[in-house]
Each structure stands twice: as C-alpha cells, then as structure tokens.
CSV table of C-alpha atoms in Angstrom, one decimal:
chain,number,residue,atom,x,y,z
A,17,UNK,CA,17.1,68.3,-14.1
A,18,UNK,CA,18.1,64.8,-14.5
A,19,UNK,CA,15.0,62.2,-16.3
A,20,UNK,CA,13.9,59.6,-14.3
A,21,UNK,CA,13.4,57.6,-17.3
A,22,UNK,CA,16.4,58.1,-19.6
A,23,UNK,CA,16.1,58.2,-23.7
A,24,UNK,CA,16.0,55.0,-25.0
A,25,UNK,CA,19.7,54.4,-27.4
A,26,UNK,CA,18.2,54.6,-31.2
A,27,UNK,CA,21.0,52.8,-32.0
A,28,UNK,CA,20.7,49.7,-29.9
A,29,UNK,CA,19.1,47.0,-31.4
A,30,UNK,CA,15.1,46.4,-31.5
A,31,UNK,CA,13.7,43.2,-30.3
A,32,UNK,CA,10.7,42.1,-32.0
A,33,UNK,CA,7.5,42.1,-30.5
A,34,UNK,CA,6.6,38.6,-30.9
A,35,UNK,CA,9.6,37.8,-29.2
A,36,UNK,CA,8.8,39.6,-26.1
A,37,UNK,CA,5.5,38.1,-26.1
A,38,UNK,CA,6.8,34.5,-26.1
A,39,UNK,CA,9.9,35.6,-23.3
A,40,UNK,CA,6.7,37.0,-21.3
A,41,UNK,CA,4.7,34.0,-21.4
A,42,UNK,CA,7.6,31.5,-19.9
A,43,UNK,CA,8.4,34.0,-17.5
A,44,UNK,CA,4.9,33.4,-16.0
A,45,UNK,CA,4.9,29.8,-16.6
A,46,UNK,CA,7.8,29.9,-14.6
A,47,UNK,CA,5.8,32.0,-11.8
A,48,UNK,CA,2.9,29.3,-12.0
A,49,UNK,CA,5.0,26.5,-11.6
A,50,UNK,CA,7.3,27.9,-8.4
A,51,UNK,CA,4.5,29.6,-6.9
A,52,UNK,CA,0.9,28.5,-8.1
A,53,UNK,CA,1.0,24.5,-7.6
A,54,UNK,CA,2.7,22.3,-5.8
A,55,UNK,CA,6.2,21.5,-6.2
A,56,UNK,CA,6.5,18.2,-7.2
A,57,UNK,CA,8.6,15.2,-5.5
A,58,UNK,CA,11.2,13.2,-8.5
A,59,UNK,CA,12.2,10.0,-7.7
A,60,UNK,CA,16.4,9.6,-9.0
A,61,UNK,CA,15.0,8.9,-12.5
A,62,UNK,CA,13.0,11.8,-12.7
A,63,UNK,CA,9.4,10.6,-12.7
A,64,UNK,CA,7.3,12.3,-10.2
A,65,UNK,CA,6.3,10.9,-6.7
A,66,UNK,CA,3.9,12.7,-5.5
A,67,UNK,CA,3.3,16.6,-4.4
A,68,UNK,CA,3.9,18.4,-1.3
A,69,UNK,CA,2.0,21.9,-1.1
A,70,UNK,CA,4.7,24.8,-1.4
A,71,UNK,CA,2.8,27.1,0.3
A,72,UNK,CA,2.8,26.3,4.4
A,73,UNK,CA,3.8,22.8,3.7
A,74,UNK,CA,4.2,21.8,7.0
A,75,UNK,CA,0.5,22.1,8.0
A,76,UNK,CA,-1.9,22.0,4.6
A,77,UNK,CA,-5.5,22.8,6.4
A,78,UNK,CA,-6.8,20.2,4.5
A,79,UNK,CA,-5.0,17.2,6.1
A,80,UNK,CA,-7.2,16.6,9.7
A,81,UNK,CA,-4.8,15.5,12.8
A,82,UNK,CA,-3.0,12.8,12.9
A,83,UNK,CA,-1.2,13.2,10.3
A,84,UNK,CA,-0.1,9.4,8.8
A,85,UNK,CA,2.9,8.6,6.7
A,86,UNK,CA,2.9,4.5,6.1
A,87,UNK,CA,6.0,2.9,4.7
A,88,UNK,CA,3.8,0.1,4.4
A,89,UNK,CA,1.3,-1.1,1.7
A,90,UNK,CA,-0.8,-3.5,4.4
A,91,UNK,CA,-0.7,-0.8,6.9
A,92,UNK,CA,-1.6,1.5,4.2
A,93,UNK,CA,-4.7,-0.7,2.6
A,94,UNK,CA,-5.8,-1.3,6.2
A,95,UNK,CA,-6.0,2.4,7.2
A,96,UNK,CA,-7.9,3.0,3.7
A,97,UNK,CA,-10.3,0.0,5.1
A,98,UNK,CA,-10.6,1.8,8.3
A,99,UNK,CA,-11.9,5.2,6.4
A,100,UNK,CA,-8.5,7.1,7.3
A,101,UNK,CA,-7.1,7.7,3.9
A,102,UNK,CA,-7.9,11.7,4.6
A,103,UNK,CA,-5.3,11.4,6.9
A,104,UNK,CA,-2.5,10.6,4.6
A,105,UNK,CA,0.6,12.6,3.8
A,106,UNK,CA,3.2,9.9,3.1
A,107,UNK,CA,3.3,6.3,1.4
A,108,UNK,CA,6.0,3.6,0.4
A,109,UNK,CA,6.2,3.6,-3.6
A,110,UNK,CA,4.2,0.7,-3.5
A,111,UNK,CA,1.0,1.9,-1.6
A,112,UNK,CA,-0.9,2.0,-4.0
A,113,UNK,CA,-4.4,2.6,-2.5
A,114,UNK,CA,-4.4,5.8,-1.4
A,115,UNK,CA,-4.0,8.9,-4.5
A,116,UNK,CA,-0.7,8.7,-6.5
A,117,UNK,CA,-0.3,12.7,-5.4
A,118,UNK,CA,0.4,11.9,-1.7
A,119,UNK,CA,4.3,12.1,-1.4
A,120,UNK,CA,6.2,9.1,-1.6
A,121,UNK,CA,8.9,9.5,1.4
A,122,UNK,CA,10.5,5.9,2.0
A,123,UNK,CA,9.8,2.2,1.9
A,124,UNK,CA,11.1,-1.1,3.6
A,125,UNK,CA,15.1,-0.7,3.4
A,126,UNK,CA,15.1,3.2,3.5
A,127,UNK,CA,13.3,6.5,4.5
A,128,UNK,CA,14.0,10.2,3.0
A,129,UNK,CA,14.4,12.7,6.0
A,130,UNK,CA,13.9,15.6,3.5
A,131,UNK,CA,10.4,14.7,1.8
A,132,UNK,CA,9.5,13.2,5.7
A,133,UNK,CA,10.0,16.9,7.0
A,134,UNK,CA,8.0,18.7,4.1
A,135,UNK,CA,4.9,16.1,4.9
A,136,UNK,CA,5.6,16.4,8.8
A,137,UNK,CA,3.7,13.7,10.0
A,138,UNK,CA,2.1,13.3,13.4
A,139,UNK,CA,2.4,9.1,13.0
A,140,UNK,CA,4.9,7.3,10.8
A,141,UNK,CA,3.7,3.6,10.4
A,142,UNK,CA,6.1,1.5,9.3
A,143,UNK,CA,6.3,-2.9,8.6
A,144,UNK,CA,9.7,-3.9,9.5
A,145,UNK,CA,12.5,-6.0,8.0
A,146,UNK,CA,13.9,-8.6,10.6
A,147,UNK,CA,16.8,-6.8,11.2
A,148,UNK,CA,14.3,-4.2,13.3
A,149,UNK,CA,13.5,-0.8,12.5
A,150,UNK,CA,16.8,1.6,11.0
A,151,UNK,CA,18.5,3.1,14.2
A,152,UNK,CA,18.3,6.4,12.0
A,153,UNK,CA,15.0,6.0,11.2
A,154,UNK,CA,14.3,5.8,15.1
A,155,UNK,CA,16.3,8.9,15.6
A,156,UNK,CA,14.8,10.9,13.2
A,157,UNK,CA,11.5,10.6,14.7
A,158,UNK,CA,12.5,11.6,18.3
A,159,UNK,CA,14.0,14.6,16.8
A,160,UNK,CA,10.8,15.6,15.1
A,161,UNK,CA,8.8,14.5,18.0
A,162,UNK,CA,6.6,11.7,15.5
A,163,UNK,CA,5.2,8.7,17.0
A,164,UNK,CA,6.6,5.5,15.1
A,165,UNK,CA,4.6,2.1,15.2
A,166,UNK,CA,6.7,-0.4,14.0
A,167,UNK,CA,4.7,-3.6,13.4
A,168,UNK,CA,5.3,-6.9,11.4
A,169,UNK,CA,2.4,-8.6,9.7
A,170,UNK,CA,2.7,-12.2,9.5
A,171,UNK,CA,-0.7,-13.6,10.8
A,172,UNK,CA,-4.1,-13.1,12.0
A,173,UNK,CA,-2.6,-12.2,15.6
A,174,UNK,CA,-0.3,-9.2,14.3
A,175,UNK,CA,-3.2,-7.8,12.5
A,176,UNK,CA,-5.0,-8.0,15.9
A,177,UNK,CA,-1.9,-5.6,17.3
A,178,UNK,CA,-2.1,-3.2,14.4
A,179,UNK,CA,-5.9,-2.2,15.1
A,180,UNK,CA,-4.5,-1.7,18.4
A,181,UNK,CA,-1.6,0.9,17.0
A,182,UNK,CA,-4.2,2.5,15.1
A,183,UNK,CA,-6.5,3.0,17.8
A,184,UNK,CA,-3.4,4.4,19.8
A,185,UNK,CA,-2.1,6.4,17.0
A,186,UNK,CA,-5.5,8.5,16.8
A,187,UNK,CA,-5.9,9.4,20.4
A,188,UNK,CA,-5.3,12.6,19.0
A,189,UNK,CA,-8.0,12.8,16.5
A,190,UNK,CA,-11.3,14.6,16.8
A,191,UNK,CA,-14.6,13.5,18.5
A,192,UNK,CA,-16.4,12.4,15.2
A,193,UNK,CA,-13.1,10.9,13.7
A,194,UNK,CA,-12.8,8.9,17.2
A,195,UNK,CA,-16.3,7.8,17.0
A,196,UNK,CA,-16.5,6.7,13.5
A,197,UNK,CA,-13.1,4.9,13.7
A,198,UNK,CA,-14.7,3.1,16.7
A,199,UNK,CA,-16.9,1.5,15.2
A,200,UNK,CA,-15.0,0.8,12.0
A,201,UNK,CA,-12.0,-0.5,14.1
A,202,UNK,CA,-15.0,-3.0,16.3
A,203,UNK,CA,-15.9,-4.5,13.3
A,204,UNK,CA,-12.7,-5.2,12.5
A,205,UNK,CA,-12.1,-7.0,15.9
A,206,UNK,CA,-15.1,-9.3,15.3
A,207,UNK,CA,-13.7,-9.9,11.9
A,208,UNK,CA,-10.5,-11.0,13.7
A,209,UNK,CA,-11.8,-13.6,16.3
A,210,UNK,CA,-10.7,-17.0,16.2
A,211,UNK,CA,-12.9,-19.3,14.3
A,212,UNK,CA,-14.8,-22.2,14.9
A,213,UNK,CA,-12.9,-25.6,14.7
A,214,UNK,CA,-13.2,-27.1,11.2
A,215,UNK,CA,-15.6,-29.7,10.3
A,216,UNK,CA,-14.7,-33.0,9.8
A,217,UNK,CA,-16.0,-33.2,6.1
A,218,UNK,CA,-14.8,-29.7,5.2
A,219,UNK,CA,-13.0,-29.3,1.6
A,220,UNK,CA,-9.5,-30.7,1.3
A,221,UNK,CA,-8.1,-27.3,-0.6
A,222,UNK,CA,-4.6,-26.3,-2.2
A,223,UNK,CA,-4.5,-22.2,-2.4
A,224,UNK,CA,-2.2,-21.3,-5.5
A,225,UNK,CA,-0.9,-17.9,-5.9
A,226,UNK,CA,1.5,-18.7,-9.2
A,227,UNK,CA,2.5,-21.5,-11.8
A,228,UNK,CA,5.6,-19.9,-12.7
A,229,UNK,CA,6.7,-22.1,-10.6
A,230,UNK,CA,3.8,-23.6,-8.6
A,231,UNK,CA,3.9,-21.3,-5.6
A,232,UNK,CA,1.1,-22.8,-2.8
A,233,UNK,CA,0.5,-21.4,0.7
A,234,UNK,CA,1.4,-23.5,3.1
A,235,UNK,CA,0.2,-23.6,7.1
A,236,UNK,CA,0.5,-20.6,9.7
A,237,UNK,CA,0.2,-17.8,7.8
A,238,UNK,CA,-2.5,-15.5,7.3
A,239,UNK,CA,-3.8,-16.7,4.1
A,240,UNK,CA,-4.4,-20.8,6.1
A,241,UNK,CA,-5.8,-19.0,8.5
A,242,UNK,CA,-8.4,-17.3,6.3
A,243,UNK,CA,-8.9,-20.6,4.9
A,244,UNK,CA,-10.0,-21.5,8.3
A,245,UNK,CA,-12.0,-19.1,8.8
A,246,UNK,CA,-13.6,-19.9,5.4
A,247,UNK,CA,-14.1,-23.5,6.7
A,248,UNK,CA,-11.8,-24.7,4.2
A,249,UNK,CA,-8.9,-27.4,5.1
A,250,UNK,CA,-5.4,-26.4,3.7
A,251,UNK,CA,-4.3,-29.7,2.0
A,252,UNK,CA,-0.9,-28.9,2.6
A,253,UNK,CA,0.7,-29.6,6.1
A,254,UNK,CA,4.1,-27.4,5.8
A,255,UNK,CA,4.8,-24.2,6.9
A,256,UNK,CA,5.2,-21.1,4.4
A,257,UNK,CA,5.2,-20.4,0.7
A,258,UNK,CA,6.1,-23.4,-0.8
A,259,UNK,CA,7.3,-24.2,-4.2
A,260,UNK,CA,6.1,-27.3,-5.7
A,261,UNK,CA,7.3,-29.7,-8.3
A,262,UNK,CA,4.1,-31.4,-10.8
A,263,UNK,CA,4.9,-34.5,-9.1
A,264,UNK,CA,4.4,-33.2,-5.4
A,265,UNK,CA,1.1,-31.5,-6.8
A,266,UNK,CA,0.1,-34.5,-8.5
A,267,UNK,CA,0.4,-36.7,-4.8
A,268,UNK,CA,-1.7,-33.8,-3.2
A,269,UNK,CA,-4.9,-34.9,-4.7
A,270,UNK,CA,-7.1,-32.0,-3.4
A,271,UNK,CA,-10.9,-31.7,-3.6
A,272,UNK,CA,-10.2,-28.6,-4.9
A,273,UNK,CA,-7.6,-26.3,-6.3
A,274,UNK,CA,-8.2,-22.3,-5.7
A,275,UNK,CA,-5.6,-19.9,-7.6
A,276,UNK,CA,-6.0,-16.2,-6.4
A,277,UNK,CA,-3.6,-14.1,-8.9
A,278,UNK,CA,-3.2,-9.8,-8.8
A,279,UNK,CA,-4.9,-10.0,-12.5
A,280,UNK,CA,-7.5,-11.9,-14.3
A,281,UNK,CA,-4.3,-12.6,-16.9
A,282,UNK,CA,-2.7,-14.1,-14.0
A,283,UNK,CA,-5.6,-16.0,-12.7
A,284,UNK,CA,-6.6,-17.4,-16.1
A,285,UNK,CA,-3.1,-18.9,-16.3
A,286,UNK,CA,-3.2,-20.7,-13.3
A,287,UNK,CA,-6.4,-22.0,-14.3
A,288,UNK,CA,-5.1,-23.7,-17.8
A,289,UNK,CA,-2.0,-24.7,-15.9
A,290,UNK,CA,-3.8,-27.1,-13.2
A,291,UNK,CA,-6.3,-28.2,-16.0
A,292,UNK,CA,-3.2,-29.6,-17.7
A,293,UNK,CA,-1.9,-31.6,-15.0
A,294,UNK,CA,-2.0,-35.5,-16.0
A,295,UNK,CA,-4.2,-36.4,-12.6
A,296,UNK,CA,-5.1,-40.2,-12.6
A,297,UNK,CA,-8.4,-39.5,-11.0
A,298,UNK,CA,-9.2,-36.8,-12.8
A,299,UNK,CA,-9.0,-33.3,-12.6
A,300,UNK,CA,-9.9,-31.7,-9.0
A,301,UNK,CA,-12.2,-29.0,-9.0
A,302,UNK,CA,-10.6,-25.6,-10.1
A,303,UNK,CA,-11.2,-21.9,-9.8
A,304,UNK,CA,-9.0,-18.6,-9.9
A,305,UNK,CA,-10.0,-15.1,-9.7
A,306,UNK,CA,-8.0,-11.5,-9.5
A,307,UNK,CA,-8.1,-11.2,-5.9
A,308,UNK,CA,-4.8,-8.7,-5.2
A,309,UNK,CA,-6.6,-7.8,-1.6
A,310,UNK,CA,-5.8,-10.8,-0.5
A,311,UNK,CA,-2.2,-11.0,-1.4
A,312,UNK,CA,-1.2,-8.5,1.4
A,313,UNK,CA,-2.0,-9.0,5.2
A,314,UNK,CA,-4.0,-6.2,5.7
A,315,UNK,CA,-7.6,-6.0,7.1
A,316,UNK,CA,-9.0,-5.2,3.3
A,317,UNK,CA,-8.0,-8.7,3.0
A,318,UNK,CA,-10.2,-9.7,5.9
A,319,UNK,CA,-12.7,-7.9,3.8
A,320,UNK,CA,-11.8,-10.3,1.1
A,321,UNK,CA,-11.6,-13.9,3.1
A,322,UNK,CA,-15.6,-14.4,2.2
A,323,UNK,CA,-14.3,-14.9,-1.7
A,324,UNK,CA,-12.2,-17.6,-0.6
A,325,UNK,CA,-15.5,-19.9,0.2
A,326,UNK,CA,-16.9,-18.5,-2.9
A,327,UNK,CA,-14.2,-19.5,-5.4
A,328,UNK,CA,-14.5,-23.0,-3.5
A,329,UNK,CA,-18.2,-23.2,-3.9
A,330,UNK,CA,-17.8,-22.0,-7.4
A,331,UNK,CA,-15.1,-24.6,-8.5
A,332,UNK,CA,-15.6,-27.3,-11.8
C-alpha cells in the first residue's frame, strides 16, 4: 500500500530548529497584520493616514448613521462642537480635531475615490475653492448615492447655512442623536444672531494674527465680526487680511492691540514685536494668547469670541 506520509530523504539537508521558530513567528506576524488590525492608509511618502477596518469595511457597527467624511477642517471642528465626532469616517489631512486613526481621503484641491469607497460615507462635507466643487468629485458622489454639502465659510452668515446643512445632513440619524443635536445646533443659532450696535465709547482695537510681516484683520470677515460681537471696534476700515508696513501701524494708534497666534511661541512674538514699535504716545495697550480656535471659521470659534473681550480687558 502506498504511505500517506512518505519517508522523509536522510539525505536532504536539516534546517535548524531555531530557524523554524523565527520563519514561524513572521509567518504569524504576517497573519496579524493582514487579518487581525486594520489595514492602514500611506500617504505617497509612506507615513500612515489613518485606518480603515479590513474586516466589513464598508459598515464598521461602531460608526452610528450618517456617516460624515469632511474635506474641511471648519466643517470638521464645527461638527466636533456639535458632539458629532462619533460620526466620522473621513477628514482632510489637516482636520486635526477629530482622532489621527480616522482615514484621511482628500482635501481642498483633490479627493481619493479609493480610501472614499472603503469609509463609504453617508455625507461628504466639503469647503470649496472658488472654482466650485470638482465635476468629478460631484460625479463620484451620485454614483455612490452620498449626499455632498458643499459650503464656503467666509462670515458669520455662511456659518448660519452650515448649521442648516448639518441639521439636513442628519435627518437620517436616530431619535436621541436628533434630539441632542437639537439642542446643540439651537445654541449655536443664538450664538449666531446679529449683535447689538456698538457703543459709541467702545475700544478702538487692531486684531494681529502675525508679525512676520504684520498681518491684521481687516473689515467683513468673521473674525470683525466677532469683534462686534465682543463690543470691540476694529480700528481698521479695509476689507480682508491686510499686510501692514510699521509706518501704517504706527498712524493706526489703537486703544489697544490683540495678537491671537496658533502657539504661545507665536503669541509671545507678536507681543515683543508691538512693544517695540517707536509710538510717540506711547505704547497702546497689548495682549496675545494661543487662540488656534479662532483662526478657522468654524462654530468652535464662536465658542472662542468671549476671549476676544478678555484679551481686551486684560491688555497693559
């Protein structure tokens, strides 16, 4: 009868033991990393971008409907304000409020259809270029059946529109999501209303965001317009960012000077830099703080506006 389990050759040669141990251990390392965890995402230099679940990646139980990809870091930081980050599968590179591990799948300029389809979102959010939103990007999502709300934030008004996208966006949602979000997103709207004229006496400010060169907000954007909400006047009377020579600073002569900088490094500089201005009346009033909430038009900066009347309150 022929074996089942032939003689092994005597003559062929013997591989050590310890060597089969070490081939054994990478072959299960191998296993764990296929098959165990989630495969990760590599941006084109390699580093990791997040991790989509291998195993039924298209619906993880623990992500509760909608589910929200944002292109967006406002739109992001504003659904994190809102108590939604549980609902995020996808982020821009530069989201940075929600955890690192959530896949990154596009940004302004450009989207990835592949890492988009492993996260298959219910909602893609996305802040626009003025060009509009990509043709492609609009065609992918009525292929995949994903509502896309496109929305600039430039002002007060537009963040107004985006509580009324996200309210939209999670129609879908359960009762208790719908009911806490109500409430979240009513705050919100009170947050939003227009504010009281300004006083007649109210502090002449100049908002500074960087010295390297001086880089001041000018009128109509959201930042003035949380200044007016502050009941703080915006000493300048141009539109915009606006880059300022030391002699144009110099002629504003504001009450006060308020730097708001993404670090305390940042904020300390501006601080030394205005304090060593030659003014001929003296030095205006001056105070910075790390305040990066407010650098992005999102409602965690409306969150933020209140520290805008206490840097001016708080300025020497």
């Amino acid at each position: 009868m022929r074996k089942l389990f032939p003689k092994a050759d005597p003559d062929a040669p013997k591989v050590p033991y310890l060597q089969k141990m070490i081939g054994l251990f990478f072959a299960l390392v191998m296993i764990w990393v296929l098959f165990g965890r989630g495969s990760p995402i590599a941006d084109k230099d390699g580093g990791e971008l997040g991790t989509v679940a291998s195993s039924n990646a298209n619906m993880p139980m623990t992500v509760p409907k909608p589910r929200v990809a944002s292109l967006s870091p406002a739109i992001t930081d504003s659904l994190v304000a809102l108590g939604l980050q549980a609902h995020v599968v996808g982020r821009s590179g530069y989201c940075r409020s929600v955890d690192a591990s959530i896949a990154v799948v596009g940004d302004l300029r450009e989207f990835d259809a592949e890492r988009l389809a492993l996260v298959a979102p219910d909602v893609l959010f996305v802040q626009p270029p003025l060009a509009g939103v990509d043709p492609a990007l609009r065609e992918y999502c009525d292929a995949k059946h994903i509502m896309l709300r496109a929305r600039r934030i430039d002002s007060i008004a537009d963040l107004s529109a985006l509580v009324d996208d996200i309210e939209l966006a999670f129609d879908s949602a359960d009762a208790s999501t719908k009911t806490t979000l109500a409430i979240a997103l009513s705050r919100y709207r009170a947050l939003l209303a227009p504010p009281p004229p300004l006083e007649a006496n109210a502090s002449r400010v100049l908002l500074v965001v960087s010295v390297d060169p001086f880089l001041a907000i000018g009128r109509g954007g959201y930042l003035d317009e949380l200044l007016t909400a502050a009941g703080l006047a915006n000493v300048l009377d141009r539109p915009g960012y606006l880059e300022l020579s030391t002699e144009q600073l110099l002629l504003l002569s504001p009450d006060a000077i308020l730097g708001v900088s993404e670090t305390a490094a940042g904020a300390a500089k501006i601080d030394a830099a205005m304090g060593r201005l030659p003014w001929s009346n003296g030095a205006p009033k001056i105070n910075s703080r790390a305040l990066p909430a407010l650098l992005s038009p999102s409602l965690a900066a409306l969150d933020a506006r209140d520290e805008l009347a206490r840097l001016a309150a708080g300025a020497k």
